[in-house]
Amino acid sequence: MRALLSYTGHMTQRWRSVARASGLTAPDGTTRPTIFAEMTALAQATGAANLGQGFPDADGPEWIRAAAIEAIRAGANQYPPGRGIPELRDAIAAHQKRHYGIELDPATEVLVTAGATEALAAAVLALTGAGDEVVTLEPFYDAHAAVIAMAGATHVTVPLRPDPTGFRLDPVAFAAAVSERTRLIILNTPHNPTGTVLNDAELITVAEAAARVDAIVITDEVYEHLVFGEQPHHPIATLPGMAERTLTVSSAGKTFSLTGWKVGWVAGPAPLIEALLAVKQFLTYSGGAPFQPAIARALTEGDADIAELRSSLAARRDLLVAGLRAAGFTLVVPEGTYFVCADATPFLTSEMPDGAAFARALPARIGVACVPLSAFCRPGSVTSEALSSWVRFTFVKDEGTLRRAIERLGTLRE
Ligand SMILES: *Cc1c(COP(=O)(O)O)cnc(C)c1O
């Protein structure tokens, strides 16, 4: 027993050092809880309305859940094919055609993954390594930075800057960040955490930079159907010349409020999909056997459910935006996603000097949880400084929770 314990300890030390080198653990080698886990724990401990972590508090449509139960009863319980079941790949290809006019061969150009997260990880691990640069927007979704670190590649960021029309991309800064060393550009639109839906000019900026240096674009479009404003979502793969260098990643989690099912996918040129499959087969091989036929049906027959979620989320966005403004925040109205970002400057003090301190204090002080935008930035970066007073709230919660949170936020100035 003693020998086993010391052996395990030895292995743990070795493992820690690798993770630490990649920046995935705290400097002392312990596992770093994500800011989302930290804020959720605080929210639970204080009974706060949790507008921090972005998961829906109402499950997706009953008929889709019934389809998965039916699939279990019908025997969909063993490994599905590594690329995903043919009916789901067909449904994904048909979805891309119907919504965006994108033509895909479901046999070679579509891969089903364990959520968008696995698609992103397999893509980055398959296509980059030490010496390569990967460009993302900043702030960025935390998993994007983590897989770049795991691949040993160098993360280069370009800021999204708040202005009255939204958090916008500066075309000059983007062009300057992309060079011959850039192997990949990871895009995310609609964008978490800012709620920006990239407009055509911004997409053209990215496409031109990618073509100039022959970079591959990975586009994370998990919020593709959750857009509320004037700006429609356009996949960058639809721009001239981009289909041949773009991997489009999405997932059923956000579209159907089934985040725990982890059914995602990636679509793009067959040789790139082949490269991802080589990595993916040793990450999970395959998964989600009973969920795949259910999501195949959801993608085919679920447009009305998507429309209902979109309009209910738009109403909840409007409610939270009005509540935050009434409470004294300045904010950027999000064009899509689950999130609204607000500037907490009016509430900062010498003891609570930035958004991170504000977010940590809020649950105990008024019973509301949010997350600081600095959690989506590189520590110490220009963007992290520029957005240090900003926090993100989610509106993918029931109306009662939102109203309770708004009432509590209204007491902040007292
Ligand atoms: C939620 C989220 C994901 C994760 O998607 P899964 O399908 O749950 O793996 C990926 N990217 C962004 C931007 C997200 O917000």
CSV table of C-alpha atoms and ligand atoms in Angstrom, one decimal:
chain,number,residue,atom,x,y,z
A,1,MET,CA,0.0,0.0,0.0
A,2,ARG,CA,2.8,2.4,1.0
A,3,ALA,CA,4.7,1.5,-2.2
A,4,LEU,CA,1.6,2.1,-4.3
A,5,LEU,CA,1.0,5.5,-2.7
A,6,SER,CA,4.5,6.7,-3.2
A,7,TYR,CA,4.4,5.4,-6.8
A,8,THR,CA,1.2,7.3,-7.4
A,9,GLY,CA,2.6,10.4,-5.8
A,10,HIS,CA,5.6,10.2,-8.1
A,11,MET,CA,3.4,9.9,-11.2
A,12,THR,CA,1.3,12.8,-10.0
A,13,GLN,CA,4.3,15.0,-9.8
A,14,ARG,CA,5.4,14.1,-13.3
A,15,TRP,CA,1.9,14.7,-14.7
A,16,ARG,CA,1.5,18.0,-12.9
A,17,SER,CA,4.7,19.4,-14.4
A,18,VAL,CA,3.4,18.8,-17.9
A,19,ALA,CA,0.1,20.5,-17.2
A,20,ARG,CA,1.9,23.4,-15.5
A,21,ALA,CA,4.2,23.9,-18.4
A,22,SER,CA,1.1,24.3,-20.6
A,23,GLY,CA,-0.5,26.8,-18.3
A,24,LEU,CA,-3.4,24.5,-17.5
A,25,THR,CA,-2.7,24.4,-13.7
A,26,ALA,CA,-2.1,27.0,-11.1
A,27,PRO,CA,1.6,27.9,-10.5
A,28,ASP,CA,1.8,25.6,-7.5
A,29,GLY,CA,0.7,22.7,-9.8
A,30,THR,CA,-2.8,22.2,-8.4
A,31,THR,CA,-5.7,22.0,-10.8
A,32,ARG,CA,-7.0,25.5,-11.4
A,33,PRO,CA,-10.8,25.6,-11.0
A,34,THR,CA,-12.3,27.5,-13.9
A,35,ILE,CA,-13.8,30.9,-13.0
A,36,PHE,CA,-17.2,29.3,-13.9
A,37,ALA,CA,-16.8,26.6,-11.3
A,38,GLU,CA,-15.6,29.1,-8.7
A,39,MET,CA,-18.6,31.4,-9.3
A,40,THR,CA,-21.1,28.6,-9.4
A,41,ALA,CA,-19.7,27.3,-6.0
A,42,LEU,CA,-20.0,30.8,-4.6
A,43,ALA,CA,-23.6,31.2,-6.0
A,44,GLN,CA,-24.6,27.8,-4.4
A,45,ALA,CA,-23.0,28.7,-1.1
A,46,THR,CA,-24.8,32.0,-0.9
A,47,GLY,CA,-28.1,31.1,-2.6
A,48,ALA,CA,-27.4,33.7,-5.3
A,49,ALA,CA,-29.1,33.8,-8.7
A,50,ASN,CA,-26.5,32.2,-10.9
A,51,LEU,CA,-26.1,34.4,-14.0
A,52,GLY,CA,-22.4,33.3,-14.2
A,53,GLN,CA,-22.3,29.9,-15.8
A,54,GLY,CA,-24.1,29.7,-19.2
A,55,PHE,CA,-26.2,26.6,-19.1
A,56,PRO,CA,-30.0,26.6,-19.6
A,57,ASP,CA,-32.2,25.8,-16.5
A,58,ALA,CA,-34.9,24.3,-18.7
A,59,ASP,CA,-34.2,21.1,-20.7
A,60,GLY,CA,-34.7,20.9,-24.4
A,61,PRO,CA,-37.9,19.7,-26.2
A,62,GLU,CA,-39.6,16.7,-24.7
A,63,TRP,CA,-40.0,14.9,-28.2
A,64,ILE,CA,-36.2,15.1,-28.7
A,65,ARG,CA,-35.6,13.6,-25.3
A,66,ALA,CA,-38.2,10.9,-26.0
A,67,ALA,CA,-36.4,10.0,-29.2
A,68,ALA,CA,-33.2,9.3,-27.2
A,69,ILE,CA,-35.1,7.1,-24.8
A,70,GLU,CA,-36.6,5.3,-27.7
A,71,ALA,CA,-33.2,4.8,-29.3
A,72,ILE,CA,-31.9,3.2,-26.0
A,73,ARG,CA,-34.9,0.8,-26.0
A,74,ALA,CA,-34.3,0.0,-29.7
A,75,GLY,CA,-30.7,-1.0,-29.0
A,76,ALA,CA,-28.5,2.0,-29.8
A,77,ASN,CA,-26.2,1.2,-26.9
A,78,GLN,CA,-22.9,0.1,-28.5
A,79,TYR,CA,-20.1,2.1,-30.2
A,80,PRO,CA,-21.5,4.1,-33.1
A,81,PRO,CA,-19.2,4.5,-36.2
A,82,GLY,CA,-16.2,6.7,-35.5
A,83,ARG,CA,-17.5,9.3,-38.0
A,84,GLY,CA,-21.0,9.3,-36.5
A,85,ILE,CA,-24.1,7.4,-37.6
A,86,PRO,CA,-25.0,8.0,-41.3
A,87,GLU,CA,-28.4,9.5,-40.5
A,88,LEU,CA,-26.8,12.2,-38.3
A,89,ARG,CA,-24.1,13.0,-40.9
A,90,ASP,CA,-26.9,13.3,-43.5
A,91,ALA,CA,-28.9,15.5,-41.2
A,92,ILE,CA,-25.9,17.8,-40.6
A,93,ALA,CA,-25.2,18.1,-44.3
A,94,ALA,CA,-28.9,18.9,-45.0
A,95,HIS,CA,-28.9,21.5,-42.2
A,96,GLN,CA,-25.9,23.3,-43.7
A,97,LYS,CA,-27.5,23.2,-47.1
A,98,ARG,CA,-30.9,24.4,-46.0
A,99,HIS,CA,-29.7,27.2,-43.7
A,100,TYR,CA,-26.6,28.4,-45.6
A,101,GLY,CA,-26.4,26.8,-49.0
A,102,ILE,CA,-23.2,24.9,-48.0
A,103,GLU,CA,-22.8,21.7,-50.0
A,104,LEU,CA,-21.2,18.8,-48.1
A,105,ASP,CA,-20.6,15.1,-48.8
A,106,PRO,CA,-21.8,13.5,-45.6
A,107,ALA,CA,-19.5,10.5,-46.2
A,108,THR,CA,-16.3,12.4,-46.1
A,109,GLU,CA,-16.9,16.0,-45.1
A,110,VAL,CA,-18.8,15.7,-41.9
A,111,LEU,CA,-17.5,14.3,-38.5
A,112,VAL,CA,-19.6,13.8,-35.4
A,113,THR,CA,-17.8,14.6,-32.2
A,114,ALA,CA,-18.2,14.6,-28.4
A,115,GLY,CA,-19.5,18.2,-28.4
A,116,ALA,CA,-18.0,21.1,-30.1
A,117,THR,CA,-15.2,20.9,-27.5
A,118,GLU,CA,-13.8,17.6,-28.9
A,119,ALA,CA,-14.1,19.0,-32.5
A,120,LEU,CA,-12.0,22.0,-31.5
A,121,ALA,CA,-9.5,19.9,-29.6
A,122,ALA,CA,-9.1,17.4,-32.4
A,123,ALA,CA,-8.7,20.2,-35.0
A,124,VAL,CA,-6.1,22.1,-33.0
A,125,LEU,CA,-4.1,19.0,-32.1
A,126,ALA,CA,-4.3,17.7,-35.6
A,127,LEU,CA,-3.3,20.9,-37.4
A,128,THR,CA,-0.8,22.7,-35.1
A,129,GLY,CA,2.2,22.2,-32.9
A,130,ALA,CA,5.3,23.9,-31.5
A,131,GLY,CA,6.4,26.9,-33.6
A,132,ASP,CA,2.9,27.5,-35.1
A,133,GLU,CA,0.9,30.5,-34.2
A,134,VAL,CA,-2.9,30.3,-33.7
A,135,VAL,CA,-4.8,33.6,-33.9
A,136,THR,CA,-8.0,34.1,-31.9
A,137,LEU,CA,-10.1,37.1,-31.0
A,138,GLU,CA,-9.8,38.4,-27.4
A,139,PRO,CA,-11.8,37.9,-25.2
A,140,PHE,CA,-12.0,34.2,-26.2
A,141,TYR,CA,-13.8,31.1,-25.0
A,142,ASP,CA,-11.5,29.4,-22.4
A,143,ALA,CA,-11.3,26.0,-24.2
A,144,HIS,CA,-9.8,27.7,-27.3
A,145,ALA,CA,-6.8,28.9,-25.3
A,146,ALA,CA,-6.5,25.5,-23.4
A,147,VAL,CA,-6.2,23.4,-26.6
A,148,ILE,CA,-3.7,25.8,-28.1
A,149,ALA,CA,-1.6,25.3,-25.0
A,150,MET,CA,-2.0,21.5,-25.1
A,151,ALA,CA,-0.9,21.5,-28.7
A,152,GLY,CA,2.2,23.5,-27.7
A,153,ALA,CA,1.4,26.2,-30.2
A,154,THR,CA,1.6,30.0,-29.6
A,155,HIS,CA,-1.6,31.9,-29.0
A,156,VAL,CA,-1.8,35.3,-30.7
A,157,THR,CA,-4.9,37.5,-30.0
A,158,VAL,CA,-6.7,40.4,-31.6
A,159,PRO,CA,-9.0,42.6,-29.4
A,160,LEU,CA,-12.7,43.0,-29.8
A,161,ARG,CA,-13.3,46.6,-28.7
A,162,PRO,CA,-16.6,47.8,-27.1
A,163,ASP,CA,-18.3,50.7,-29.0
A,164,PRO,CA,-22.0,51.7,-29.1
A,165,THR,CA,-22.7,49.2,-31.9
A,166,GLY,CA,-21.1,46.2,-30.2
A,167,PHE,CA,-17.7,44.7,-29.5
A,168,ARG,CA,-16.0,45.1,-32.9
A,169,LEU,CA,-13.0,43.8,-34.7
A,170,ASP,CA,-10.3,46.3,-35.9
A,171,PRO,CA,-9.3,45.2,-39.4
A,172,VAL,CA,-5.9,46.8,-39.2
A,173,ALA,CA,-5.0,45.0,-36.0
A,174,PHE,CA,-6.3,41.7,-37.3
A,175,ALA,CA,-4.3,41.9,-40.5
A,176,ALA,CA,-1.2,42.8,-38.5
A,177,ALA,CA,-1.6,39.8,-36.2
A,178,VAL,CA,-1.7,37.3,-39.1
A,179,SER,CA,1.7,36.4,-40.5
A,180,GLU,CA,3.5,33.5,-42.2
A,181,ARG,CA,3.8,31.9,-38.8
A,182,THR,CA,0.0,31.7,-38.5
A,183,ARG,CA,-1.2,28.2,-39.1
A,184,LEU,CA,-4.7,28.5,-37.8
A,185,ILE,CA,-7.3,31.2,-37.1
A,186,ILE,CA,-10.0,30.3,-34.6
A,187,LEU,CA,-13.1,32.3,-35.0
A,188,ASN,CA,-16.2,32.3,-32.8
A,189,THR,CA,-19.4,33.8,-34.1
A,190,PRO,CA,-21.9,34.5,-32.6
A,191,HIS,CA,-19.2,35.3,-30.0
A,192,ASN,CA,-19.0,34.1,-26.4
A,193,PRO,CA,-18.5,36.2,-24.1
A,194,THR,CA,-19.4,39.4,-26.0
A,195,GLY,CA,-22.5,38.4,-27.9
A,196,THR,CA,-21.1,39.9,-31.1
A,197,VAL,CA,-22.3,38.5,-34.4
A,198,LEU,CA,-19.4,39.2,-36.9
A,199,ASN,CA,-20.6,41.3,-39.8
A,200,ASP,CA,-19.7,40.8,-43.4
A,201,ALA,CA,-16.8,43.4,-43.4
A,202,GLU,CA,-15.3,41.6,-40.4
A,203,LEU,CA,-15.6,38.2,-42.0
A,204,ILE,CA,-14.0,39.5,-45.2
A,205,THR,CA,-11.1,40.9,-43.0
A,206,VAL,CA,-10.6,37.4,-41.6
A,207,ALA,CA,-11.0,35.6,-44.9
A,208,GLU,CA,-8.5,37.9,-46.7
A,209,ALA,CA,-5.9,37.4,-43.9
A,210,ALA,CA,-6.3,33.6,-44.0
A,211,ALA,CA,-5.9,33.5,-47.8
A,212,ARG,CA,-2.9,35.8,-47.7
A,213,VAL,CA,-0.9,33.4,-45.5
A,214,ASP,CA,-2.6,30.2,-46.5
A,215,ALA,CA,-4.0,29.6,-43.0
A,216,ILE,CA,-6.8,27.3,-42.0
A,217,VAL,CA,-9.9,28.8,-40.3
A,218,ILE,CA,-11.7,26.9,-37.5
A,219,THR,CA,-15.0,28.6,-36.8
A,220,ASP,CA,-16.9,27.9,-33.6
A,221,GLU,CA,-20.6,28.5,-34.4
A,222,VAL,CA,-22.3,26.8,-31.5
A,223,TYR,CA,-24.7,29.8,-31.1
A,224,GLU,CA,-25.5,29.9,-34.9
A,225,HIS,CA,-29.3,29.9,-34.3
A,226,LEU,CA,-29.3,32.2,-31.2
A,227,VAL,CA,-29.2,35.6,-32.9
A,228,PHE,CA,-31.7,38.3,-32.1
A,229,GLY,CA,-30.8,41.5,-34.0
A,230,GLU,CA,-30.5,42.9,-37.4
A,231,GLN,CA,-27.2,41.2,-38.0
A,232,PRO,CA,-27.8,37.6,-39.4
A,233,HIS,CA,-25.2,34.9,-38.7
A,234,HIS,CA,-23.1,34.1,-41.8
A,235,PRO,CA,-20.7,31.2,-41.7
A,236,ILE,CA,-17.3,32.2,-43.0
A,237,ALA,CA,-17.3,29.0,-45.1
A,238,THR,CA,-19.8,30.7,-47.4
A,239,LEU,CA,-17.4,33.5,-48.4
A,240,PRO,CA,-15.7,33.1,-51.8
A,241,GLY,CA,-12.7,30.7,-51.6
A,242,MET,CA,-13.2,29.9,-47.9
A,243,ALA,CA,-14.9,26.5,-48.0
A,244,GLU,CA,-11.6,24.9,-49.0
A,245,ARG,CA,-9.8,26.3,-46.0
A,246,THR,CA,-12.5,26.3,-43.3
A,247,LEU,CA,-13.6,23.8,-40.6
A,248,THR,CA,-17.0,24.7,-39.3
A,249,VAL,CA,-17.7,23.5,-35.8
A,250,SER,CA,-21.1,23.4,-34.1
A,251,SER,CA,-23.1,21.4,-31.6
A,252,ALA,CA,-26.7,20.5,-30.5
A,253,GLY,CA,-26.0,21.6,-26.9
A,254,LYS,CA,-26.9,25.3,-27.2
A,255,THR,CA,-29.4,25.0,-30.2
A,256,PHE,CA,-31.6,22.5,-28.4
A,257,SER,CA,-30.9,23.2,-24.7
A,258,LEU,CA,-29.3,19.8,-24.3
A,259,THR,CA,-25.8,20.8,-23.2
A,260,GLY,CA,-25.2,17.5,-21.3
A,261,TRP,CA,-25.6,15.3,-24.4
A,262,LYS,CA,-22.4,16.5,-25.9
A,263,VAL,CA,-23.3,15.9,-29.5
A,264,GLY,CA,-21.2,18.1,-31.8
A,265,TRP,CA,-19.8,18.1,-35.3
A,266,VAL,CA,-17.3,19.5,-37.7
A,267,ALA,CA,-17.7,20.0,-41.4
A,268,GLY,CA,-15.1,20.9,-44.0
A,269,PRO,CA,-12.8,19.6,-46.8
A,270,ALA,CA,-12.3,15.8,-46.7
A,271,PRO,CA,-8.5,15.9,-46.2
A,272,LEU,CA,-8.9,18.1,-43.1
A,273,ILE,CA,-11.7,15.9,-41.7
A,274,GLU,CA,-9.4,12.9,-42.3
A,275,ALA,CA,-6.7,14.6,-40.2
A,276,LEU,CA,-9.1,15.3,-37.4
A,277,LEU,CA,-10.5,11.8,-37.4
A,278,ALA,CA,-6.9,10.5,-36.9
A,279,VAL,CA,-6.8,12.4,-33.6
A,280,LYS,CA,-10.5,12.0,-32.6
A,281,GLN,CA,-10.3,8.2,-32.9
A,282,PHE,CA,-7.8,8.3,-29.9
A,283,LEU,CA,-9.6,10.9,-27.9
A,284,THR,CA,-13.1,9.3,-27.6
A,285,TYR,CA,-13.2,7.1,-30.8
A,286,SER,CA,-17.0,7.6,-30.8
A,287,GLY,CA,-19.9,8.3,-28.3
A,288,GLY,CA,-23.4,9.3,-27.6
A,289,ALA,CA,-25.0,6.3,-29.4
A,290,PRO,CA,-28.6,7.0,-28.4
A,291,PHE,CA,-28.3,10.8,-28.7
A,292,GLN,CA,-27.1,10.7,-32.3
A,293,PRO,CA,-30.4,9.5,-33.8
A,294,ALA,CA,-32.3,11.9,-31.6
A,295,ILE,CA,-30.2,14.9,-32.8
A,296,ALA,CA,-30.6,13.7,-36.4
A,297,ARG,CA,-34.3,14.1,-35.9
A,298,ALA,CA,-33.9,17.4,-34.1
A,299,LEU,CA,-31.9,18.9,-36.9
A,300,THR,CA,-34.4,17.7,-39.5
A,301,GLU,CA,-37.7,18.4,-37.7
A,302,GLY,CA,-36.8,20.9,-35.0
A,303,ASP,CA,-36.9,24.3,-36.8
A,304,ALA,CA,-40.0,25.4,-34.9
A,305,ASP,CA,-38.4,24.5,-31.5
A,306,ILE,CA,-35.3,26.6,-32.5
A,307,ALA,CA,-37.5,29.5,-33.4
A,308,GLU,CA,-39.3,29.3,-30.1
A,309,LEU,CA,-36.0,29.2,-28.1
A,310,ARG,CA,-34.7,32.2,-30.2
A,311,SER,CA,-37.7,34.4,-29.4
A,312,SER,CA,-37.9,33.4,-25.8
A,313,LEU,CA,-34.2,34.2,-25.4
A,314,ALA,CA,-34.6,37.5,-27.2
A,315,ALA,CA,-37.3,38.5,-24.7
A,316,ARG,CA,-35.1,37.4,-21.8
A,317,ARG,CA,-32.1,39.4,-23.3
A,318,ASP,CA,-34.3,42.5,-23.4
A,319,LEU,CA,-35.4,42.0,-19.8
A,320,LEU,CA,-31.9,41.6,-18.5
A,321,VAL,CA,-30.5,44.5,-20.6
A,322,ALA,CA,-33.3,46.8,-19.2
A,323,GLY,CA,-32.6,45.6,-15.7
A,324,LEU,CA,-28.9,46.2,-15.9
A,325,ARG,CA,-29.3,49.7,-17.4
A,326,ALA,CA,-31.8,50.6,-14.7
A,327,ALA,CA,-29.3,49.4,-12.1
A,328,GLY,CA,-26.7,51.8,-13.5
A,329,PHE,CA,-24.5,49.7,-15.7
A,330,THR,CA,-23.4,50.7,-19.2
A,331,LEU,CA,-23.5,47.8,-21.5
A,332,VAL,CA,-23.3,46.5,-25.1
A,333,VAL,CA,-26.5,45.0,-26.3
A,334,PRO,CA,-25.6,41.5,-27.6
A,335,GLU,CA,-26.7,40.5,-31.1
A,336,GLY,CA,-26.6,36.8,-30.2
A,337,THR,CA,-25.6,34.0,-27.7
A,338,TYR,CA,-26.7,33.6,-24.0
A,339,PHE,CA,-24.7,36.6,-22.7
A,340,VAL,CA,-24.7,40.3,-22.0
A,341,CYS,CA,-21.5,42.1,-21.0
A,342,ALA,CA,-21.7,45.2,-18.8
A,343,ASP,CA,-19.2,47.7,-17.4
A,344,ALA,CA,-19.2,47.6,-13.6
A,345,THR,CA,-17.1,50.9,-13.3
A,346,PRO,CA,-19.9,52.8,-11.4
A,347,PHE,CA,-19.7,50.2,-8.6
A,348,LEU,CA,-15.9,49.8,-8.2
A,349,THR,CA,-14.2,51.0,-5.1
A,350,SER,CA,-10.6,50.8,-3.7
A,351,GLU,CA,-11.5,47.5,-2.0
A,352,MET,CA,-13.2,46.2,-5.1
A,353,PRO,CA,-11.1,47.7,-7.9
A,354,ASP,CA,-12.0,45.6,-10.9
A,355,GLY,CA,-14.5,43.2,-12.5
A,356,ALA,CA,-12.9,40.1,-10.9
A,357,ALA,CA,-13.2,41.5,-7.4
A,358,PHE,CA,-16.8,42.8,-8.2
A,359,ALA,CA,-17.8,39.3,-9.4
A,360,ARG,CA,-16.3,37.6,-6.3
A,361,ALA,CA,-18.1,40.0,-3.9
A,362,LEU,CA,-21.5,40.1,-5.7
A,363,PRO,CA,-23.0,36.8,-4.5
A,364,ALA,CA,-22.5,37.5,-0.8
A,365,ARG,CA,-23.4,41.2,-1.2
A,366,ILE,CA,-26.6,41.1,-3.2
A,367,GLY,CA,-27.2,37.4,-4.2
A,368,VAL,CA,-26.3,37.5,-7.9
A,369,ALA,CA,-23.4,35.7,-9.6
A,370,CYS,CA,-21.6,36.9,-12.8
A,371,VAL,CA,-18.1,36.3,-14.3
A,372,PRO,CA,-15.4,38.9,-15.1
A,373,LEU,CA,-14.4,39.4,-18.7
A,374,SER,CA,-10.8,39.1,-17.6
A,375,ALA,CA,-11.4,35.4,-17.3
A,376,PHE,CA,-11.7,35.3,-21.1
A,377,CYS,CA,-8.4,37.2,-21.6
A,378,ARG,CA,-4.7,36.5,-21.4
A,379,PRO,CA,-3.5,37.5,-18.0
A,380,GLY,CA,-2.0,41.0,-18.2
A,381,SER,CA,-2.9,41.5,-21.9
A,382,VAL,CA,-3.9,44.9,-23.3
A,383,THR,CA,-7.4,43.6,-23.7
A,384,SER,CA,-7.5,42.2,-20.2
A,385,GLU,CA,-6.6,45.7,-18.9
A,386,ALA,CA,-9.1,47.5,-21.3
A,387,LEU,CA,-11.9,45.2,-20.1
A,388,SER,CA,-10.8,44.8,-16.5
A,389,SER,CA,-14.0,46.5,-15.2
A,390,TRP,CA,-16.4,44.4,-17.4
A,391,VAL,CA,-18.4,41.4,-16.3
A,392,ARG,CA,-20.6,38.9,-18.2
A,393,PHE,CA,-24.2,37.9,-17.2
A,394,THR,CA,-26.2,35.1,-18.8
A,395,PHE,CA,-29.9,35.4,-19.6
A,396,VAL,CA,-30.5,31.7,-20.3
A,397,LYS,CA,-32.3,31.4,-17.0
A,398,ASP,CA,-36.1,31.3,-16.3
A,399,GLU,CA,-37.9,34.6,-16.0
A,400,GLY,CA,-38.3,34.3,-12.3
A,401,THR,CA,-34.6,34.0,-11.7
A,402,LEU,CA,-33.9,36.9,-14.0
A,403,ARG,CA,-36.5,39.1,-12.2
A,404,ARG,CA,-35.1,38.2,-8.8
A,405,ALA,CA,-31.5,39.0,-10.1
A,406,ILE,CA,-32.7,42.4,-11.5
A,407,GLU,CA,-34.4,43.4,-8.3
A,408,ARG,CA,-31.2,42.6,-6.3
A,409,LEU,CA,-29.0,44.4,-8.9
A,410,GLY,CA,-31.3,47.4,-8.4
A,411,THR,CA,-30.1,47.7,-4.8
A,412,LEU,CA,-26.4,48.1,-5.8
A,413,ARG,CA,-26.5,51.9,-5.7
A,414,GLU,CA,-28.1,52.1,-2.3
B,1,LIG,C1,-20.6,26.0,-24.9
B,1,LIG,C2,-19.6,26.3,-25.9
B,1,LIG,C3,-18.8,25.3,-26.5
B,1,LIG,C4,-19.0,23.9,-26.0
B,1,LIG,O1,-19.8,23.2,-26.8
B,1,LIG,P1,-20.1,21.6,-26.4
B,1,LIG,O2,-20.9,21.1,-27.6
B,1,LIG,O3,-20.8,21.6,-25.1
B,1,LIG,O4,-18.7,20.9,-26.4
B,1,LIG,C5,-17.9,25.6,-27.5
B,1,LIG,N1,-17.7,26.9,-27.8
B,1,LIG,C6,-18.4,28.0,-27.3
B,1,LIG,C7,-18.1,29.3,-27.7
B,1,LIG,C8,-19.3,27.7,-26.3
B,1,LIG,O5,-20.0,28.7,-25.7
